[in-house]
Amino acid sequence: MTKTMVEGTFTKVSDTLIEDEKYKDLSGLSILLYSLYARRLTCSINSAKNGNKDFVDEKGNPYIIFTNEEAAEKVRTTSRTVSKLRKELVNHGLISVKRLGLKHYKIYVHEPQASVQKKAQSTDKSNGSNDSNNVNEELTRIIDQYVSEDNSFTGMKNNPISEKDSKRDIYNNTNETYESNINLQKISNQPSSSTNSKVDYNVDKTAMLALKNRISNVLTPAVWGRVEVLAQGDYKQAKFIINTIFKAKSQVTNKLLSSSNWLYNPASQEATRFETNNLLIKGLESALIRMTEIIYKGQEKVRNTESFMYSYIRNNIANSIKKYLSDNFELAQDQLIEVNSLTSFGTRPQYAVA
């Protein structure tokens, strides 16, 4: 081999993309396009190390700008074909594409994952849960932490909740309220008196504060404020609302991830997290305000408060996820159709005229 045969620059191709069964249906052009993206990402990283943060987002993640027209010229094909190739890469979790202005997109390049990791994830999920589609560990942790099947939202159907109504046995179960003080159980067994009423109120108030602290790293203070108003300061009803929010979000997430196109797709993970999708928080604030108005001030009486709240919150979350995906990621027409289908539940909150 002569010296001139090895001079020049080369584009690296990942062995995983070529040899792993997980990527066996990737076309050669898709692999070439990914390799060009990965090479361009190296430039973004090197620029950042030299102080140029033009291609690093607010979270410190590097990205690239690589138009379909530019890519088409590099791989000797058309822009329309490049759009299809990018869809292949997105569906395999190799890139995620986020809108930047009206015409351009940020492209985040992800490392290829060997299928052995995928099998390990599947094994972990089958051993730990019957729901093979629930890959969001953060959601599972929160739901396990808060969900209690004996919670009900009674006494709220257009009727004010009195302080007397709010005196419940929430402090009888210290595990549920995350309290370790055994004196709480002793207080609940004592005869009722004005002193005990004050204690009951303080315990309920303390439980509300504990619940607020537990969800503060996920839900904003504004959302918690709406929950307090809707629950009228009652701990058990506030806890029911929090449960409902995370149950509804889990259902929407699971339905979206039931599609193999979205199961390991970074875009779906970003769209279904409160921390990354600000539309979820904003939509939730609006939904809680609207539900408070309907339940307490509406001229129509809610037929089933619990079902109404669940479907209202669930549909709001589904719309927020759908809007985030369509606004921030480059989706092909069939992807848009699939997202619309996966985020549609075909039910509306039911009312009964008082």
CSV table of C-alpha atoms in Angstrom, one decimal:
chain,number,residue,atom,x,y,z
A,1,MET,CA,0.0,0.0,0.0
A,2,THR,CA,1.5,3.3,-1.0
A,3,LYS,CA,1.5,6.5,1.1
A,4,THR,CA,-0.8,8.3,-1.2
A,5,MET,CA,-3.5,5.7,-0.7
A,6,VAL,CA,-3.9,6.5,3.0
A,7,GLU,CA,-3.6,10.3,2.9
A,8,GLY,CA,-6.6,12.5,3.5
A,9,THR,CA,-9.5,12.5,6.0
A,10,PHE,CA,-11.9,9.7,6.7
A,11,THR,CA,-15.3,9.3,8.2
A,12,LYS,CA,-15.6,6.7,10.9
A,13,VAL,CA,-18.5,4.2,10.7
A,14,SER,CA,-19.7,2.5,13.9
A,15,ASP,CA,-19.2,-1.3,14.0
A,16,THR,CA,-22.4,-1.5,16.1
A,17,LEU,CA,-24.5,0.0,13.2
A,18,ILE,CA,-23.0,-2.6,10.8
A,19,GLU,CA,-22.9,-5.8,12.9
A,20,ASP,CA,-25.7,-5.5,15.5
A,21,GLU,CA,-29.1,-7.1,14.8
A,22,LYS,CA,-30.8,-4.1,16.3
A,23,TYR,CA,-29.8,-2.0,13.3
A,24,LYS,CA,-30.0,-4.6,10.6
A,25,ASP,CA,-32.8,-2.8,8.8
A,26,LEU,CA,-30.9,0.5,8.5
A,27,SER,CA,-30.0,1.3,4.9
A,28,GLY,CA,-26.4,2.0,3.9
A,29,LEU,CA,-27.3,5.6,3.2
A,30,SER,CA,-28.7,6.0,6.7
A,31,ILE,CA,-25.5,4.6,8.2
A,32,LEU,CA,-23.5,7.0,6.1
A,33,LEU,CA,-25.7,9.9,7.0
A,34,TYR,CA,-25.3,9.1,10.7
A,35,SER,CA,-21.5,8.9,10.3
A,36,LEU,CA,-21.5,12.4,8.8
A,37,TYR,CA,-23.7,13.7,11.7
A,38,ALA,CA,-21.3,12.1,14.2
A,39,ARG,CA,-18.3,13.7,12.5
A,40,ARG,CA,-20.0,17.1,12.6
A,41,LEU,CA,-20.8,16.6,16.3
A,42,THR,CA,-17.1,16.2,17.0
A,43,CYS,CA,-16.6,19.7,15.5
A,44,SER,CA,-19.3,21.1,17.8
A,45,ILE,CA,-17.7,19.5,20.8
A,46,ASN,CA,-14.2,20.8,19.9
A,47,SER,CA,-15.6,24.3,19.3
A,48,ALA,CA,-17.2,24.2,22.8
A,49,LYS,CA,-13.9,23.2,24.3
A,50,ASN,CA,-12.3,26.2,22.7
A,51,GLY,CA,-14.9,28.5,24.1
A,52,ASN,CA,-17.4,28.7,21.2
A,53,LYS,CA,-20.8,27.7,22.7
A,54,ASP,CA,-22.7,28.4,19.5
A,55,PHE,CA,-23.6,24.7,19.1
A,56,VAL,CA,-24.3,23.9,22.8
A,57,ASP,CA,-27.8,24.3,24.2
A,58,GLU,CA,-28.8,25.8,27.5
A,59,LYS,CA,-28.4,22.4,29.2
A,60,GLY,CA,-24.9,21.9,27.9
A,61,ASN,CA,-25.7,19.3,25.3
A,62,PRO,CA,-23.9,19.7,21.9
A,63,TYR,CA,-25.8,19.6,18.7
A,64,ILE,CA,-25.2,20.2,15.0
A,65,ILE,CA,-26.9,22.2,12.2
A,66,PHE,CA,-26.9,20.0,9.1
A,67,THR,CA,-29.6,20.9,6.5
A,68,ASN,CA,-31.2,18.2,4.3
A,69,GLU,CA,-29.9,20.0,1.3
A,70,GLU,CA,-26.3,19.9,2.6
A,71,ALA,CA,-26.7,16.3,3.5
A,72,ALA,CA,-28.2,15.4,0.1
A,73,GLU,CA,-25.1,16.9,-1.6
A,74,LYS,CA,-22.8,14.9,0.6
A,75,VAL,CA,-24.5,11.5,0.2
A,76,ARG,CA,-25.4,12.0,-3.5
A,77,THR,CA,-29.1,11.9,-3.2
A,78,THR,CA,-32.2,14.2,-2.9
A,79,SER,CA,-33.4,16.3,0.1
A,80,ARG,CA,-36.6,14.2,0.2
A,81,THR,CA,-34.6,11.0,0.5
A,82,VAL,CA,-32.5,12.6,3.3
A,83,SER,CA,-35.7,13.4,5.2
A,84,LYS,CA,-36.6,9.7,5.0
A,85,LEU,CA,-33.1,8.7,6.1
A,86,ARG,CA,-33.4,11.0,9.1
A,87,LYS,CA,-36.7,9.4,10.0
A,88,GLU,CA,-34.9,6.0,10.1
A,89,LEU,CA,-32.3,7.4,12.4
A,90,VAL,CA,-34.9,9.0,14.7
A,91,ASN,CA,-36.9,5.8,14.9
A,92,HIS,CA,-33.7,3.9,15.9
A,93,GLY,CA,-32.9,6.5,18.7
A,94,LEU,CA,-29.7,7.5,16.9
A,95,ILE,CA,-30.7,11.2,16.5
A,96,SER,CA,-33.3,13.6,17.7
A,97,VAL,CA,-34.3,16.6,15.8
A,98,LYS,CA,-35.6,19.8,17.4
A,99,ARG,CA,-36.9,22.9,15.6
A,100,LEU,CA,-34.6,26.0,15.6
A,101,GLY,CA,-36.5,28.9,14.2
A,102,LEU,CA,-38.7,28.5,11.1
A,103,LYS,CA,-36.3,26.8,8.7
A,104,HIS,CA,-33.5,25.1,10.7
A,105,TYR,CA,-33.3,22.2,13.1
A,106,LYS,CA,-30.9,21.2,15.9
A,107,ILE,CA,-29.8,17.6,15.4
A,108,TYR,CA,-28.7,15.8,18.6
A,109,VAL,CA,-26.5,12.8,17.8
A,110,HIS,CA,-26.8,9.8,20.2
A,111,GLU,CA,-24.4,6.8,20.6
A,112,PRO,CA,-25.5,3.5,19.1
A,113,GLN,CA,-26.7,1.1,21.7
A,114,ALA,CA,-25.9,-2.6,21.3
A,115,SER,CA,-28.9,-5.0,21.4
A,116,VAL,CA,-27.6,-6.7,24.5
A,117,GLN,CA,-28.5,-3.5,26.4
A,118,LYS,CA,-32.0,-3.6,25.0
A,119,LYS,CA,-32.4,-7.3,26.1
A,120,ALA,CA,-31.2,-6.3,29.6
A,121,GLN,CA,-33.8,-3.6,29.8
A,122,SER,CA,-36.5,-5.9,28.6
A,123,THR,CA,-35.5,-8.5,31.3
A,124,ASP,CA,-35.5,-5.9,34.0
A,125,LYS,CA,-38.9,-4.7,33.0
A,126,SER,CA,-40.4,-8.2,32.8
A,127,ASN,CA,-39.1,-9.1,36.2
A,128,GLY,CA,-40.1,-5.8,37.9
A,129,SER,CA,-43.5,-5.1,36.3
A,130,ASN,CA,-46.2,-6.6,34.0
A,131,ASP,CA,-46.3,-3.4,32.0
A,132,SER,CA,-43.6,-3.9,29.4
A,133,ASN,CA,-44.1,-0.4,28.0
A,134,ASN,CA,-43.4,1.6,31.1
A,135,VAL,CA,-39.8,2.6,30.7
A,136,ASN,CA,-40.0,5.9,32.5
A,137,GLU,CA,-38.5,5.0,35.9
A,138,GLU,CA,-39.1,8.5,37.3
A,139,LEU,CA,-42.8,8.1,36.7
A,140,THR,CA,-42.9,4.7,38.3
A,141,ARG,CA,-41.1,5.9,41.4
A,142,ILE,CA,-43.5,8.8,41.9
A,143,ILE,CA,-46.6,6.7,41.3
A,144,ASP,CA,-45.4,4.1,43.7
A,145,GLN,CA,-44.7,6.8,46.2
A,146,TYR,CA,-48.0,8.5,46.1
A,147,VAL,CA,-50.7,6.2,44.7
A,148,SER,CA,-53.1,4.8,47.3
A,149,GLU,CA,-56.2,2.9,46.2
A,150,ASP,CA,-58.3,4.1,49.1
A,151,ASN,CA,-58.1,7.7,48.1
A,152,SER,CA,-61.4,9.2,46.9
A,153,PHE,CA,-62.5,12.7,46.0
A,154,THR,CA,-65.8,12.8,47.9
A,155,GLY,CA,-67.5,15.8,49.3
A,156,MET,CA,-66.4,18.0,46.5
A,157,LYS,CA,-69.2,18.1,44.1
A,158,ASN,CA,-70.1,21.8,44.1
A,159,ASN,CA,-70.2,21.8,47.9
A,160,PRO,CA,-67.7,23.7,50.1
A,161,ILE,CA,-65.5,21.5,52.2
A,162,SER,CA,-65.8,22.4,55.9
A,163,GLU,CA,-63.0,22.0,58.4
A,164,LYS,CA,-65.0,19.2,60.0
A,165,ASP,CA,-65.2,17.3,56.8
A,166,SER,CA,-61.4,17.5,56.5
A,167,LYS,CA,-60.8,15.7,59.8
A,168,ARG,CA,-60.0,12.3,58.4
A,169,ASP,CA,-57.8,9.4,59.5
A,170,ILE,CA,-54.9,10.5,57.4
A,171,TYR,CA,-52.6,10.4,60.4
A,172,ASN,CA,-53.5,6.8,61.3
A,173,ASN,CA,-51.3,5.5,58.5
A,174,THR,CA,-47.8,7.0,59.1
A,175,ASN,CA,-46.4,5.2,56.0
A,176,GLU,CA,-48.9,7.0,53.7
A,177,THR,CA,-48.2,10.4,55.1
A,178,TYR,CA,-44.4,9.8,55.4
A,179,GLU,CA,-44.5,10.6,59.1
A,180,SER,CA,-42.5,8.7,61.7
A,181,ASN,CA,-43.9,10.2,64.9
A,182,ILE,CA,-45.9,7.5,66.7
A,183,ASN,CA,-47.7,10.2,68.7
A,184,LEU,CA,-49.8,11.0,65.7
A,185,GLN,CA,-51.5,7.6,66.0
A,186,LYS,CA,-52.1,8.2,69.7
A,187,ILE,CA,-53.7,11.6,69.0
A,188,SER,CA,-56.1,10.1,66.5
A,189,ASN,CA,-57.5,7.7,69.2
A,190,GLN,CA,-58.2,10.4,71.8
A,191,PRO,CA,-61.7,11.8,72.4
A,192,SER,CA,-62.6,14.8,70.3
A,193,SER,CA,-62.2,18.2,71.9
A,194,SER,CA,-61.4,21.8,70.9
A,195,THR,CA,-57.7,21.1,71.7
A,196,ASN,CA,-57.8,18.0,69.6
A,197,SER,CA,-59.4,19.9,66.8
A,198,LYS,CA,-56.5,22.3,66.7
A,199,VAL,CA,-54.1,19.3,66.7
A,200,ASP,CA,-56.1,17.7,63.9
A,201,TYR,CA,-55.8,20.9,61.9
A,202,ASN,CA,-52.1,21.2,62.5
A,203,VAL,CA,-51.5,17.6,61.5
A,204,ASP,CA,-53.5,18.1,58.3
A,205,LYS,CA,-51.5,21.2,57.6
A,206,THR,CA,-48.2,19.5,58.3
A,207,ALA,CA,-49.2,16.6,56.0
A,208,MET,CA,-50.0,19.1,53.2
A,209,LEU,CA,-46.6,20.6,53.6
A,210,ALA,CA,-44.9,17.1,53.5
A,211,LEU,CA,-46.8,16.3,50.3
A,212,LYS,CA,-45.8,19.7,48.8
A,213,ASN,CA,-42.2,19.0,49.5
A,214,ARG,CA,-42.4,15.5,48.1
A,215,ILE,CA,-43.5,16.7,44.6
A,216,SER,CA,-41.5,20.0,44.6
A,217,ASN,CA,-38.8,18.5,42.4
A,218,VAL,CA,-41.3,17.6,39.7
A,219,LEU,CA,-44.3,20.0,39.9
A,220,THR,CA,-43.9,23.8,40.2
A,221,PRO,CA,-45.2,25.9,43.1
A,222,ALA,CA,-47.8,27.3,40.8
A,223,VAL,CA,-49.2,23.9,40.1
A,224,TRP,CA,-49.2,23.1,43.8
A,225,GLY,CA,-51.1,26.3,44.5
A,226,ARG,CA,-53.8,25.3,42.1
A,227,VAL,CA,-54.0,21.9,43.8
A,228,GLU,CA,-54.4,23.5,47.2
A,229,VAL,CA,-57.3,25.6,45.9
A,230,LEU,CA,-59.0,22.7,44.2
A,231,ALA,CA,-58.7,20.6,47.3
A,232,GLN,CA,-59.6,23.5,49.6
A,233,GLY,CA,-56.7,22.7,51.8
A,234,ASP,CA,-57.7,19.1,52.6
A,235,TYR,CA,-54.8,16.7,52.6
A,236,LYS,CA,-56.6,13.6,51.4
A,237,GLN,CA,-58.2,15.4,48.5
A,238,ALA,CA,-54.9,17.1,47.6
A,239,LYS,CA,-53.2,13.7,47.6
A,240,PHE,CA,-56.0,12.3,45.3
A,241,ILE,CA,-55.4,15.1,42.8
A,242,ILE,CA,-51.6,14.4,42.8
A,243,ASN,CA,-52.3,10.7,42.3
A,244,THR,CA,-54.6,11.5,39.5
A,245,ILE,CA,-52.1,13.7,37.7
A,246,PHE,CA,-49.4,11.0,37.8
A,247,LYS,CA,-51.8,8.2,36.9
A,248,ALA,CA,-53.1,10.1,33.9
A,249,LYS,CA,-49.6,11.0,32.8
A,250,SER,CA,-48.5,7.4,33.1
A,251,GLN,CA,-51.4,6.2,31.0
A,252,VAL,CA,-50.6,8.7,28.2
A,253,THR,CA,-46.9,7.9,28.4
A,254,ASN,CA,-47.5,4.1,28.2
A,255,LYS,CA,-49.8,4.5,25.2
A,256,LEU,CA,-47.3,6.6,23.3
A,257,LEU,CA,-44.5,4.1,24.2
A,258,SER,CA,-46.6,1.2,23.1
A,259,SER,CA,-45.4,2.0,19.6
A,260,SER,CA,-41.9,0.7,18.8
A,261,ASN,CA,-41.3,4.0,16.9
A,262,TRP,CA,-41.4,5.9,20.2
A,263,LEU,CA,-40.3,3.3,22.8
A,264,TYR,CA,-36.6,4.2,22.7
A,265,ASN,CA,-37.0,7.5,21.0
A,266,PRO,CA,-35.3,10.4,22.9
A,267,ALA,CA,-38.0,12.7,21.5
A,268,SER,CA,-40.7,10.9,23.3
A,269,GLN,CA,-38.7,10.8,26.5
A,270,GLU,CA,-38.3,14.5,26.4
A,271,ALA,CA,-41.9,15.2,25.6
A,272,THR,CA,-43.3,13.1,28.5
A,273,ARG,CA,-41.2,14.6,31.3
A,274,PHE,CA,-42.3,17.6,33.3
A,275,GLU,CA,-38.7,18.7,33.6
A,276,THR,CA,-38.2,19.0,29.8
A,277,ASN,CA,-41.7,19.7,28.4
A,278,ASN,CA,-42.9,23.1,29.8
A,279,LEU,CA,-46.2,22.7,28.0
A,280,LEU,CA,-47.1,19.9,30.5
A,281,ILE,CA,-46.8,22.3,33.5
A,282,LYS,CA,-48.5,25.2,31.8
A,283,GLY,CA,-51.3,23.0,30.6
A,284,LEU,CA,-51.7,21.5,34.0
A,285,GLU,CA,-52.0,24.9,35.7
A,286,SER,CA,-54.8,25.9,33.2
A,287,ALA,CA,-56.6,22.5,33.7
A,288,LEU,CA,-56.6,22.8,37.5
A,289,ILE,CA,-58.0,26.3,37.3
A,290,ARG,CA,-60.7,25.3,34.9
A,291,MET,CA,-61.7,22.2,36.9
A,292,THR,CA,-62.0,24.4,40.0
A,293,GLU,CA,-64.3,26.7,38.2
A,294,ILE,CA,-66.4,23.8,36.8
A,295,ILE,CA,-66.7,21.9,40.1
A,296,TYR,CA,-67.4,24.8,42.4
A,297,LYS,CA,-68.8,27.6,40.3
A,298,GLY,CA,-70.2,25.8,37.2
A,299,GLN,CA,-73.9,25.9,36.5
A,300,GLU,CA,-73.8,22.2,35.5
A,301,LYS,CA,-73.1,19.6,38.2
A,302,VAL,CA,-70.4,17.1,37.5
A,303,ARG,CA,-71.8,13.6,37.2
A,304,ASN,CA,-68.7,11.8,38.6
A,305,THR,CA,-66.0,14.1,40.0
A,306,GLU,CA,-63.3,11.5,40.1
A,307,SER,CA,-63.8,10.3,36.5
A,308,PHE,CA,-64.2,13.9,35.3
A,309,MET,CA,-60.9,15.0,36.8
A,310,TYR,CA,-59.0,12.0,35.5
A,311,SER,CA,-60.2,12.3,31.9
A,312,TYR,CA,-59.8,16.1,32.0
A,313,ILE,CA,-56.2,15.9,33.2
A,314,ARG,CA,-55.3,13.0,31.0
A,315,ASN,CA,-56.6,14.7,27.8
A,316,ASN,CA,-54.8,17.9,28.7
A,317,ILE,CA,-51.5,16.0,29.2
A,318,ALA,CA,-52.0,14.1,25.9
A,319,ASN,CA,-52.5,17.4,24.0
A,320,SER,CA,-49.5,18.9,25.7
A,321,ILE,CA,-47.3,16.0,24.6
A,322,LYS,CA,-48.6,16.0,21.1
A,323,LYS,CA,-48.1,19.7,20.7
A,324,TYR,CA,-44.5,19.5,22.1
A,325,LEU,CA,-43.6,16.8,19.6
A,326,SER,CA,-45.1,18.6,16.6
A,327,ASP,CA,-43.7,22.0,17.6
A,328,ASN,CA,-40.1,20.9,18.4
A,329,PHE,CA,-39.3,17.9,16.3
A,330,GLU,CA,-39.3,17.2,12.6
A,331,LEU,CA,-42.0,14.6,12.1
A,332,ALA,CA,-42.9,12.9,8.9
A,333,GLN,CA,-46.6,12.8,7.9
A,334,ASP,CA,-47.1,9.2,9.1
A,335,GLN,CA,-45.4,10.1,12.4
A,336,LEU,CA,-47.8,12.9,12.9
A,337,ILE,CA,-50.8,10.6,12.2
A,338,GLU,CA,-49.4,8.0,14.6
A,339,VAL,CA,-48.9,10.6,17.4
A,340,ASN,CA,-52.4,11.9,16.9
A,341,SER,CA,-53.7,8.4,17.2
A,342,LEU,CA,-51.6,7.5,20.3
A,343,THR,CA,-52.6,10.7,22.1
A,344,SER,CA,-56.3,10.3,21.4
A,345,PHE,CA,-58.6,8.6,24.0
A,346,GLY,CA,-62.0,9.3,22.5
A,347,THR,CA,-63.6,10.4,25.7
A,348,ARG,CA,-64.7,13.7,27.1
A,349,PRO,CA,-65.6,14.7,30.7
A,350,GLN,CA,-69.2,14.0,31.4
A,351,TYR,CA,-71.6,16.4,33.2
A,352,ALA,CA,-75.2,16.1,34.5
A,353,VAL,CA,-77.4,19.1,34.7
A,354,ALA,CA,-78.2,19.9,38.3
